[in-house]
XYZ file of C-alpha atoms in Angstrom:
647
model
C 0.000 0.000 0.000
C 1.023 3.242 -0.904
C 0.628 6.431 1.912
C 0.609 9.940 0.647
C 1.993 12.467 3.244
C 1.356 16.159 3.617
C 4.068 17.138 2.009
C 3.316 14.985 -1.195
C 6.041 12.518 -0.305
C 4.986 8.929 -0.375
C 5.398 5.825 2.020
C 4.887 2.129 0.653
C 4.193 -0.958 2.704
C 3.570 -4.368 2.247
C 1.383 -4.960 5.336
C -0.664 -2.784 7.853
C 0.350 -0.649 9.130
C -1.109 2.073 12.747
C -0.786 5.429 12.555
C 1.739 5.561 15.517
C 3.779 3.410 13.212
C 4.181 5.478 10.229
C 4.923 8.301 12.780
C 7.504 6.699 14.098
C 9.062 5.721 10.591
C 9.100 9.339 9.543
C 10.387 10.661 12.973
C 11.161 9.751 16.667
C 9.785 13.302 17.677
C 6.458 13.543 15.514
C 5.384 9.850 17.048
C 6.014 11.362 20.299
C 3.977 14.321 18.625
C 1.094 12.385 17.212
C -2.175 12.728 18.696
C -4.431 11.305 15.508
C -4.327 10.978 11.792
C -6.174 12.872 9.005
C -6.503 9.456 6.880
C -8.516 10.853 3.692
C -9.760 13.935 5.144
C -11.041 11.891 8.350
C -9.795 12.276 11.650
C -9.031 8.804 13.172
C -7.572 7.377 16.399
C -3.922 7.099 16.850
C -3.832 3.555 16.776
C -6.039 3.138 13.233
C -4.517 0.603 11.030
C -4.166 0.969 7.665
C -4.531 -1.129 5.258
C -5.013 0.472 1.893
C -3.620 3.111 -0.046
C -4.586 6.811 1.234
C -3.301 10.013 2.169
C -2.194 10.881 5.764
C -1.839 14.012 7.387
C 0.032 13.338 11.495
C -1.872 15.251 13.495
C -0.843 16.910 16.742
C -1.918 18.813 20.081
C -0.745 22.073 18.192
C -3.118 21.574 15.347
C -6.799 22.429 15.727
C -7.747 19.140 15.098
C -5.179 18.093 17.385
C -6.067 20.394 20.109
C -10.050 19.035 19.596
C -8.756 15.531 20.538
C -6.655 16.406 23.473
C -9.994 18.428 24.994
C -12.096 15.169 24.290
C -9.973 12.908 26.346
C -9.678 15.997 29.192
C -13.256 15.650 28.849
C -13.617 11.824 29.891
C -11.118 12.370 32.760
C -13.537 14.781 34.010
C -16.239 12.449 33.995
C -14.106 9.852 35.082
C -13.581 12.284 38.252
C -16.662 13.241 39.194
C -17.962 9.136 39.284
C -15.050 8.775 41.665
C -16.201 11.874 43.967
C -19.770 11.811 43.196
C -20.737 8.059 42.489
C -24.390 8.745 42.572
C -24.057 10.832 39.756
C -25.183 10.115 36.124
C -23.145 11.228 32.879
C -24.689 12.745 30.025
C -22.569 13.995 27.507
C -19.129 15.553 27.001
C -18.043 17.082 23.555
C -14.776 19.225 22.572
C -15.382 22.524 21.606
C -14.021 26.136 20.356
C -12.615 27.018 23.257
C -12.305 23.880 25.168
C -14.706 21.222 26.670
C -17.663 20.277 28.520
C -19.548 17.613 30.305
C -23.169 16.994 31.464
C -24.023 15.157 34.484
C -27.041 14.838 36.499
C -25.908 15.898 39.926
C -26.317 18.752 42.693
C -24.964 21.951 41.324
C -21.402 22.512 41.424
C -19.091 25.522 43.584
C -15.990 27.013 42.501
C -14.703 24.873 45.414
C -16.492 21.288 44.152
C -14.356 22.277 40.714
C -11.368 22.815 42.558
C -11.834 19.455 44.225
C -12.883 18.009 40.734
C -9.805 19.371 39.265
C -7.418 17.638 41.928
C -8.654 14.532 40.921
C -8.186 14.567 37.314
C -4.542 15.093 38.234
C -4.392 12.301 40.382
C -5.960 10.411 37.105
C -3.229 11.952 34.803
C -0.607 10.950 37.156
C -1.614 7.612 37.257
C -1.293 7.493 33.514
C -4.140 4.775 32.284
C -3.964 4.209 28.220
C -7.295 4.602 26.385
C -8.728 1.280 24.522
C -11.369 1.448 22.212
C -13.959 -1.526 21.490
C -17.229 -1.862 20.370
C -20.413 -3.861 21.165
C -23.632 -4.456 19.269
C -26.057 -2.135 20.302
C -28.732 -4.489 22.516
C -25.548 -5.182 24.572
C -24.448 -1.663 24.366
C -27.871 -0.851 25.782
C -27.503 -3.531 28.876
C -24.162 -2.861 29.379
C -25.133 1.012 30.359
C -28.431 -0.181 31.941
C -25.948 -2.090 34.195
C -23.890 1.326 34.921
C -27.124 2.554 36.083
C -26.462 5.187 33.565
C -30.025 6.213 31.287
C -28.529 9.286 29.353
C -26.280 6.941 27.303
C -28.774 4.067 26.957
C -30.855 6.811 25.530
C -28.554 7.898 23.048
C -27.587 4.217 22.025
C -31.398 3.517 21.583
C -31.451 6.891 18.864
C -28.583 4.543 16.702
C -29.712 2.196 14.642
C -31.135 -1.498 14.620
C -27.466 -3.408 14.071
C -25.429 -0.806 14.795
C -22.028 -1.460 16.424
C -21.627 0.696 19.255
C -18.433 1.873 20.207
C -16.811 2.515 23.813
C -13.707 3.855 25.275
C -12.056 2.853 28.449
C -9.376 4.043 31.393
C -8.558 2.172 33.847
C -12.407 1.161 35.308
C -13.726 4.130 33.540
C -15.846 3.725 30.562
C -17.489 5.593 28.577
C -19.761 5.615 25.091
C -17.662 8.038 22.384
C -16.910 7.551 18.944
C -13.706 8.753 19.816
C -10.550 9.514 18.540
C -8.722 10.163 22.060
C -4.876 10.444 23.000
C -3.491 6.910 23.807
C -3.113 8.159 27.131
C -4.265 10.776 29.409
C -0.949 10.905 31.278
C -0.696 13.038 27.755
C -2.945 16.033 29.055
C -0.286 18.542 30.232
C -2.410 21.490 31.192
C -5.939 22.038 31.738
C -8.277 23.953 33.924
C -11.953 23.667 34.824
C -13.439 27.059 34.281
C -17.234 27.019 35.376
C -19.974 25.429 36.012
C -23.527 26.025 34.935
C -27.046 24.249 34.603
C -28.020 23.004 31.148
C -30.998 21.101 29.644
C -30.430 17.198 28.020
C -30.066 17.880 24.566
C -30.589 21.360 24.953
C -34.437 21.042 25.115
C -36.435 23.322 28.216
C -38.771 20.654 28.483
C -35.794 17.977 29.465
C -34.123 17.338 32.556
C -32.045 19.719 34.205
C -28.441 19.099 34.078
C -25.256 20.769 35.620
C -22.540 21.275 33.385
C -18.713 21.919 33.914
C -16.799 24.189 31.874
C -13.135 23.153 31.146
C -10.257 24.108 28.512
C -6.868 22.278 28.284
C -4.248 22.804 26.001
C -0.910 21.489 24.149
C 1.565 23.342 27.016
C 1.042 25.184 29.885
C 1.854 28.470 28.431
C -0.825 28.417 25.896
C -3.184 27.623 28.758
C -2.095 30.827 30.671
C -2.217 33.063 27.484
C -5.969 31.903 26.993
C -6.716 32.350 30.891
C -5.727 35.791 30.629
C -7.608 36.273 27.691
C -10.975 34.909 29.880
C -9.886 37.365 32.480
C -9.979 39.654 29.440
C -13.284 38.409 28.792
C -14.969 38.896 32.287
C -13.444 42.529 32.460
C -15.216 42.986 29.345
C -18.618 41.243 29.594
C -21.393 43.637 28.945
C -23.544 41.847 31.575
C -21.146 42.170 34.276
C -19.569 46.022 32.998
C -22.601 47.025 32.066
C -23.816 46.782 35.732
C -21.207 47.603 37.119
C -21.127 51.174 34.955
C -24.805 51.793 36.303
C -25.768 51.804 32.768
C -28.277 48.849 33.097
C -29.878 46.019 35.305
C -32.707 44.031 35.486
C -34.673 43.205 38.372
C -36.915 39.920 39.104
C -40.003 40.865 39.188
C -40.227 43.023 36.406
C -38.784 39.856 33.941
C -36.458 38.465 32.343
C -35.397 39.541 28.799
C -36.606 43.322 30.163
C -33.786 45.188 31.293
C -34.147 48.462 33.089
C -31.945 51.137 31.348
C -30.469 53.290 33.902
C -29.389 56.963 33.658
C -26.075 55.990 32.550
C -27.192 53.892 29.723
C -30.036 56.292 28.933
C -27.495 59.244 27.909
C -25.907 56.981 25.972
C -29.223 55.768 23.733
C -30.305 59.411 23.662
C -26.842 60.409 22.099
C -26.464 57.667 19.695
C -30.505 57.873 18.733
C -30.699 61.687 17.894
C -27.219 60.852 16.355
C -28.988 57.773 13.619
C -32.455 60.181 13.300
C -30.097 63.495 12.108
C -28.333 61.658 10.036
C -31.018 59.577 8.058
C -33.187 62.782 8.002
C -31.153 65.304 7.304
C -28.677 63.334 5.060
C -30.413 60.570 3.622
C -33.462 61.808 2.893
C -35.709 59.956 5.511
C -39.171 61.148 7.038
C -39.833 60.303 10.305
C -42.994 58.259 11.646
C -44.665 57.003 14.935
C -46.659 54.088 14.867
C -48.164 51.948 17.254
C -47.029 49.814 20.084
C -49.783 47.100 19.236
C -52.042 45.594 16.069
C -55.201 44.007 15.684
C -54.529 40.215 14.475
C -56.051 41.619 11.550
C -52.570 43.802 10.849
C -50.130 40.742 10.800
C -52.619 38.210 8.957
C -52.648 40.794 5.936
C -48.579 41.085 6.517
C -48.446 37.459 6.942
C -46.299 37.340 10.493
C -49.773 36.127 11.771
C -49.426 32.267 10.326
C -45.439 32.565 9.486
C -43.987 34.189 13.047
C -47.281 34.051 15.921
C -45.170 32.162 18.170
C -42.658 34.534 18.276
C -45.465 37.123 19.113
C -46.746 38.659 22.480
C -50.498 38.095 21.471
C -53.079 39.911 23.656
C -56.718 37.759 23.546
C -57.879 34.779 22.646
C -59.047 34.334 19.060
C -61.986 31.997 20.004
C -63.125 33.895 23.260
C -62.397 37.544 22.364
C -63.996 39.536 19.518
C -60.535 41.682 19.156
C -57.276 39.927 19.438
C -54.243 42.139 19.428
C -50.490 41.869 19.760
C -47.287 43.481 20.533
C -45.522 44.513 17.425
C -42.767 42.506 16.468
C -41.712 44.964 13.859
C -43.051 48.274 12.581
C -43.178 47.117 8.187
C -47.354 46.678 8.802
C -47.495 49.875 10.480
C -45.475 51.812 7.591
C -46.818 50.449 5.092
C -50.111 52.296 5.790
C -47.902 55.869 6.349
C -47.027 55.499 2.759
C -50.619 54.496 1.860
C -52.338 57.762 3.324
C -51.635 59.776 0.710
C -51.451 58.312 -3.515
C -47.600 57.948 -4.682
C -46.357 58.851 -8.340
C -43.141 57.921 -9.638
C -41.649 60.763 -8.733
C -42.257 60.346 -5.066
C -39.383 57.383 -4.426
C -37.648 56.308 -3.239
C -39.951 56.426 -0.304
C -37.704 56.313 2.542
C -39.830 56.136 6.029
C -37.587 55.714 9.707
C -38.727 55.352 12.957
C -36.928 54.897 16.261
C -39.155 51.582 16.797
C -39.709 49.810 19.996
C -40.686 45.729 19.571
C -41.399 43.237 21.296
C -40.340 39.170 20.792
C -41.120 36.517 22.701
C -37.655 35.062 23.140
C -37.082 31.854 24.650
C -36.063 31.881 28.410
C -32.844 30.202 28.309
C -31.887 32.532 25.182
C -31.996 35.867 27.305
C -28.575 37.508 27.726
C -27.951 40.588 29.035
C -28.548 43.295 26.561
C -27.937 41.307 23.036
C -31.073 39.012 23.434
C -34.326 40.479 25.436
C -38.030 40.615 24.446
C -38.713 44.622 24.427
C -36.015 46.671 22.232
C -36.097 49.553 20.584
C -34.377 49.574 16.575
C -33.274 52.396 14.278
C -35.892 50.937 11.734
C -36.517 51.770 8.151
C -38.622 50.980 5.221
C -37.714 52.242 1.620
C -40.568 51.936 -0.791
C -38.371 51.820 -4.051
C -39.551 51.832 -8.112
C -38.601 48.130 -9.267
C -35.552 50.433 -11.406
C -34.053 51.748 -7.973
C -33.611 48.619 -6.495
C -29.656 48.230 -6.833
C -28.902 52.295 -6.046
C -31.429 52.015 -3.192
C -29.675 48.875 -1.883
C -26.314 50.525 -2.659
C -27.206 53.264 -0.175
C -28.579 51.164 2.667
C -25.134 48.822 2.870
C -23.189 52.512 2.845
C -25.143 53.997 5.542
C -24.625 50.866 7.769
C -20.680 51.103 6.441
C -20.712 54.470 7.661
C -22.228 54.318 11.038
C -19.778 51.164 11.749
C -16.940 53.307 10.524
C -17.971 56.341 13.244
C -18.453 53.707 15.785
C -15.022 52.255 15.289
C -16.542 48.473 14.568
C -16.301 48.189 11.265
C -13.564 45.869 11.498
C -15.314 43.612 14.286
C -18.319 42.556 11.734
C -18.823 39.844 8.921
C -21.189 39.619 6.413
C -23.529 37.191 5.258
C -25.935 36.754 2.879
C -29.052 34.736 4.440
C -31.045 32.913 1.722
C -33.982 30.787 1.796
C -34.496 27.170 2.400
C -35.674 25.933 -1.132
C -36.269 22.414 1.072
C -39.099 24.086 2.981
C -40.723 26.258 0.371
C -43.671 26.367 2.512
C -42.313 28.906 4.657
C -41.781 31.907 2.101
C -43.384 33.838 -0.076
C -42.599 33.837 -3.628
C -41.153 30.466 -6.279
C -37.644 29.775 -7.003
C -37.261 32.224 -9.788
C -38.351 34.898 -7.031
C -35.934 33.834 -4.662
C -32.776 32.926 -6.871
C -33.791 36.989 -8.699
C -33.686 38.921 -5.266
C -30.773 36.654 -3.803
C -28.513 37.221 -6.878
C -29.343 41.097 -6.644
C -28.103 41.172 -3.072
C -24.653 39.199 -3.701
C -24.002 41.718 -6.831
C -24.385 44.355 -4.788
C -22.019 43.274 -1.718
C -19.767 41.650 -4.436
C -19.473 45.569 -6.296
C -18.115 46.592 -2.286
C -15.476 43.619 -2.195
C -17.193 42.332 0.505
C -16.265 39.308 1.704
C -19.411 37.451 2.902
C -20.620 34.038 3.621
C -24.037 32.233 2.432
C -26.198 30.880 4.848
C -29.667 28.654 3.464
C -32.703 28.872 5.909
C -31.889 33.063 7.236
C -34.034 34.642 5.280
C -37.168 36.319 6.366
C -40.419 34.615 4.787
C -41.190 37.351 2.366
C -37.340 38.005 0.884
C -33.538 37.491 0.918
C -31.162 39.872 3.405
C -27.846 40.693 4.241
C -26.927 40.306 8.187
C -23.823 42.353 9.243
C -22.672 40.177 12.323
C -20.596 40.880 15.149
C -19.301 38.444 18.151
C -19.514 38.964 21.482
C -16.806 38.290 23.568
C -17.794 34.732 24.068
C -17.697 34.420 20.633
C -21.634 34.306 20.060
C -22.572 35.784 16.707
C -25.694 37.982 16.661
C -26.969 40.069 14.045
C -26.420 43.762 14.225
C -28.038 45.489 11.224
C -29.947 44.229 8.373
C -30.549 44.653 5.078
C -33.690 42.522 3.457
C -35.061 42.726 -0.204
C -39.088 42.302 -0.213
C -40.528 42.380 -4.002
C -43.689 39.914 -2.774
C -45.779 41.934 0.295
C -47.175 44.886 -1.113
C -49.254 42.843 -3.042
C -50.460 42.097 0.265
C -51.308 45.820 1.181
C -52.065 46.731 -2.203
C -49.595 48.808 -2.208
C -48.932 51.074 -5.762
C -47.570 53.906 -7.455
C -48.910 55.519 -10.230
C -45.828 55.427 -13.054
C -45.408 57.735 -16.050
C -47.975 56.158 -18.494
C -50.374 56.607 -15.336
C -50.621 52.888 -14.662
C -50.811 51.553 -11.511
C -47.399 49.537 -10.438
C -46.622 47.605 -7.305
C -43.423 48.815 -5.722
C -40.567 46.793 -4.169
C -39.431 47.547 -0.484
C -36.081 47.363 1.125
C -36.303 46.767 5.004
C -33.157 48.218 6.545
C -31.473 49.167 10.042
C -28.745 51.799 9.869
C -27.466 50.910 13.473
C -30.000 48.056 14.829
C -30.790 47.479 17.965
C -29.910 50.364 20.702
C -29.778 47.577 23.715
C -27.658 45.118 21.224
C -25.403 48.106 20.203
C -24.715 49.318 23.607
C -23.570 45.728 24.841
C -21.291 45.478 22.098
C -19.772 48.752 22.889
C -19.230 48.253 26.772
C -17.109 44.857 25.077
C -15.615 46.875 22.529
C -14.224 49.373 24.472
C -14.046 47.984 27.909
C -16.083 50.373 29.240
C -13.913 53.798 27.773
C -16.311 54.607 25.169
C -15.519 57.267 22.680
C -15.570 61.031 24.522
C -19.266 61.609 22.306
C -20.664 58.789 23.734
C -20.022 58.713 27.130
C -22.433 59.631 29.452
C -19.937 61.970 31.605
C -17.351 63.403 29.468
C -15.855 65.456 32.089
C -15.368 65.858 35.513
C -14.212 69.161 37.579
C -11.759 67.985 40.818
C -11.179 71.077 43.056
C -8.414 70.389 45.320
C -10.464 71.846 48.450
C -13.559 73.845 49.265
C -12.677 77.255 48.566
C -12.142 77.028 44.597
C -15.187 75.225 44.320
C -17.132 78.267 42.968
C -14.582 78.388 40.328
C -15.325 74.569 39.711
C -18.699 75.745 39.365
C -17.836 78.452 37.080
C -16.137 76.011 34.795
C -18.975 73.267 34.902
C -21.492 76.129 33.211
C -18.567 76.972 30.590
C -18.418 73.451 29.674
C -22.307 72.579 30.053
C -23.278 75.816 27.842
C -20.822 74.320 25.192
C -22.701 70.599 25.185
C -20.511 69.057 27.477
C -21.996 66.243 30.051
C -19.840 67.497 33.217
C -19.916 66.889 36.767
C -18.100 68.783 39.402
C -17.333 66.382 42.613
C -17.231 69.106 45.518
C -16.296 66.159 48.200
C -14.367 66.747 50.971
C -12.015 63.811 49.942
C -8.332 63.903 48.940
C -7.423 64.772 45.433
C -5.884 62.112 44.976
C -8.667 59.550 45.762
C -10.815 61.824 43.527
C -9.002 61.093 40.615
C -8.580 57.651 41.135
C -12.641 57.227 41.224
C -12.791 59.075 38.252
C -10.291 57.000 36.323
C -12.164 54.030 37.951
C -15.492 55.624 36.661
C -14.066 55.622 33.033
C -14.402 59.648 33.018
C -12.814 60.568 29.687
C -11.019 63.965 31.275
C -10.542 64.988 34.872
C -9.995 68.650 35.216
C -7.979 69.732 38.210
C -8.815 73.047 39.846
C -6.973 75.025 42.181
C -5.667 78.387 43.253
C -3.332 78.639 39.589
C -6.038 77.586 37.791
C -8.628 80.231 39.511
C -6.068 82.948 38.888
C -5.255 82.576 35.249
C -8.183 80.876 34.011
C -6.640 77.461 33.610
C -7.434 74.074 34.305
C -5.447 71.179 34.876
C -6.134 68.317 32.011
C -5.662 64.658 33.200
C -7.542 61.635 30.986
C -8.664 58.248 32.447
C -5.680 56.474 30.608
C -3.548 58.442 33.388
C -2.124 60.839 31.209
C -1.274 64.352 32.258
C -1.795 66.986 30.104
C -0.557 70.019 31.610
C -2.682 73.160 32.050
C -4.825 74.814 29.635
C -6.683 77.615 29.079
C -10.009 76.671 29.751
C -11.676 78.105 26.008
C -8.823 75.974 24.620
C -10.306 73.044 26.938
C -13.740 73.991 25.314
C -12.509 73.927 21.712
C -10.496 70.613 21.688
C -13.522 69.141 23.671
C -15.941 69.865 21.176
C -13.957 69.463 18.107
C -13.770 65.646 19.636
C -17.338 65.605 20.278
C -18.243 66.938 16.975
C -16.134 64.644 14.677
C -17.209 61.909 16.683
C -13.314 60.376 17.241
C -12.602 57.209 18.932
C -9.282 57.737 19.360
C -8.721 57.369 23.122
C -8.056 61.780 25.192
């Protein structure tokens, strides 16, 4: 047999041959290396023999693949573990994944000190070095032989394989467990791990199910890639939105007032009210937008004409009960309905669109429980929404102009390079659930790619995203967990105002149905805001943040100057705060610093005198004194241009 290498370099045999084997005949090191083997674009176990020509890529812990394997064993000696401290308890599941591993048990809910514990005795299991052996059983004695462990998670998932199947097993030492595998040959070969959390999760991620507890673990090839990537969680947690975001008063949410509702504090307000009169000037004034209100609520009647009513009901806050009630209403889960009648109130010629309508919209979804994070997924929000009722001829300028705007106001928010793009098609396997045939959708699909493709954007296609009624493109941004949500969006719709009977009248004075571009220039306000606590850590941009300055006098007596210079800066549009405390100056600035208060200005008997202050930013630099109009003028000039270049 003949095995082709990376490299293109070949390796012949006249018998069998394991992967450990050919390791070893190319190098001492790489079999000492070798984790698993890409055999034909399939990772397999170590030990694999082959037996027929193929190509073969040695895998180790420093490649991806690699890594994955590593965090699958660390995975089993974690369950392995827990049996030996918590016997009673019953194992689930326990996959690899980005960032580490995991592992699902049914069991009491876990402390930092229970993972600390846990974590000592997967070391005592590493030290003791048991190889991993693989075998297999058919599947009515797979399903006895867990029945005997007492353990019903895996007999349920054997019972989902097949009639015949063979079922496979690993084992370490008296551990055993159900996996497909591959895994190291040894788990003395996990070097350094760490458990991180611990949480409760549903069996097979279904509310309905039983309630599990799972732990939270990483490992990697060496110990100094696991520091690096502990630092970076530490990273993480000083950046989570949900945890900053508190802790910056610029949100919470309470119990009784419910989950997925967060209460936007004073903080957090400033900041919406800034960035929301910032998106309505800028679409009116400079995009050609008018401006409408619409209700909070519909009759039924609304959506059933839209079609949310039988395509996205569940997803609806509905008020009533359609056999009991002679009105049934709901919370609006988007304003297009509503709009759609603003343009209707008065007859449209040609020369009348684009037709751009915006609203500062608040909606309401009814999210799933376990789905609610923070501010990037709650059930009331409020959107920088837009409809643009378009002649079938504008369709590519109009769209042209949308993806700009949403380029711009990334570009002033200083995320344009945190976002991807992707174009979300239908799912031509369930054309029930859309509007329109396949010429329709393969049309208003190949219109959107032309127009990201004329931007060199680089996007990704996704089947099933689009909404029912037409094709979109989703600009998508990570948080720092590295969950994707979507952040603005850009949909095609050439099918619903037939629904509305929407028209125009065109130049020959015939009546023509028009298309309509659904768009967001920023999103979602609540979404927006969490992303820019994680952006930024908390040191927003001097325009956006809710206290751009604040006045330290070093004692009582100069605080009427303080005061003095507070109206200066408040006349000129400045958020400032003067802190007249009978504390040191020194802790003064500290809590400032701590606050995330872009500039700190120092005021004392030189200042009073010459009409100076004393310029010191958060980032602890000292910028000498300044006349205070000068102050004014760089102040503003940052405000104005909207810089995020850190004072």
């Amino acid at each position: 047999m003949i095995i082709t290498l990376k490299d293109g370099s070949q390796k012949e045999y006249d018998a069998p041959r394991s992967i450990r084997d050919i390791a070893r005949d190319i190098s001492e090191g790489l079999m000492r290396a070798a984790v698993a083997g890409d055999v034909d674009g399939e990772i397999k176990d170590i030990r694999t023999l082959i037996d027929t020509d193929c190509t073969l890529n040695i895998i180790t812990a420093n490649d991806p693949e690699g890594l994955k394997v590593l965090r699958h064993t660390a995975s089993h000696v974690l369950a392995e573990a827990v049996k030996n401290l918590y016997p009673n308890a019953k194992l689930a599941i326990g996959p690899a994944i980005a960032d580490g591993f995991y592992y699902d048990f049914e069991a009491e809910p876990f402390s930092r000190e229970d993972l600390d514990e846990i974590e000592k005795e997967m070391k005592k299991i590493i030290k003791k070095g048991a190889k991993l052996n693989k075998f297999t059983l058919p599947r009515e004695e797979a399903i006895k032989f867990m029945e005997d462990r007492n353990e019903p998670y895996k007999v349920e998932l054997i019972k989902d394989l097949p009639e015949g199947a063979e079922i496979s097993f690993y084992e370490q030492g008296d551990f055993v467990d159900l996996c497909a595998g591959p895994h190291l040959s040894s788990v003395k070969n996990i070097k350094a791990f760490k458990l991180i959390s611990s949480s409760m999760a549903y069996w097979r991620g279904n509310e309905n199910n039983a309630r599990l507890q799972r732990i939270y673990g990483t490992a990697f090839a060496n110990k100094e890639d696991l520091e690096a990537h502990l630092a970076h969680l530490e990273d993480i947690k000083m950046r989570d939105h949900n945890k900053l975001g508190r802790e910056m008063e610029i949100f919470t949410t309470v119990d009784v007032i419910g989950q997925g509702l967060p209460l936007i504090l004073p903080n957090g307000v400033k900041m919406v009210q800034k960035l929301q009169r910032w998106i309505e000037d800028l679409e009116d004034k400079e995009w050609g937008y008018v401006r409408t209100k619409t209700p909070l609520m519909a009759k039924s009647d609304l959506y059933k004409i839209s079609g949310h009513w039988d395509h996205y009901k569940d997803g609806m806050f509905v008020l009533g009960d359609e056999e009991k009630d002679k009105e049934v209403f709901a919370l609006r889960p988007m304003t297009c309905p509503f709009q759609y009648y603003v343009y209707k109130n008065t007859q449209k010629s040609y020369r009348d669109l684009p037709y751009r309508m915006g609203e500062t919209s608040t909606l309401f979804r009814k999210e799933d429980s376990g789905e609610m994070h923070g501010l990037t997924r709650v059930r009331q929000f409020t959107i920088s929404e837009g409809h643009n009722v378009i002649r079938p001829d504008q369709v590519e300028e109009e769209l042209q102009n949308c993806l700009e705007l949403a380029m711009y106001v990334l570009k002033t928010l200083g995320l344009q390079d945190d976002v991807t793009y992707r174009l979300s098609k239908w799912d031509p396997e369930n054309k029930e659930k859309y509007l329109g045939d396949n010429e329709y959708w393969e049309t208003t699909q190949e219109v959107l790619r032309e127009v990201l493709q004329r931007n060199n954007v680089q996007f990704v296609e996704a089947d099933g995203e689009a909404a029912f009624y037409g094709p979109k493109v989703d600009i998508q941004a990570k948080n720092v967990y590295g969950k994707e949500d979507t952040m603005i969006t850009i949909q095609l719709d050439c099918a619903i105002a037939e629904n509305f009977d929407m028209y125009f009248i065109d130049q020959n004075g015939d009546k023509v149905r028009p298309y309509i571009i659904h768009r967001t220039s920023l999103g979602c306000y609540e979404r927006t805001l969490a992303w820019l606590i994680e952006k930024y850590a908390g040191k927003f941009p001097v325009w956006l943040c809710p206290e751009q300055v604040r006045i330290l006098p070093i004692s009582e007596k100069y605080e009427e100057y303080a005061e003095k210079v507070r109206k200066e800066l408040a006349r000129a549009g400045v958020d400032v705060t003067a802190d007249n405390r009978s504390e040191k100056i020194g802790f003064k600035i500290r809590e400032a610093q701590n606050k995330k208060v872009p500039y700190m200005l120092i005021v004392g008997a030189n200042e009073e005198s010459d009409g100076l202050v004393s310029v010191r930013t958060r980032s602890g630099g000292d910028k000498g004194q300044m006349k205070l109009e000068e102050f004014i003028a760089k102040i503003s000039e940052e405000i104005r241009t909207k810089t995020t270049q850190e004072p």
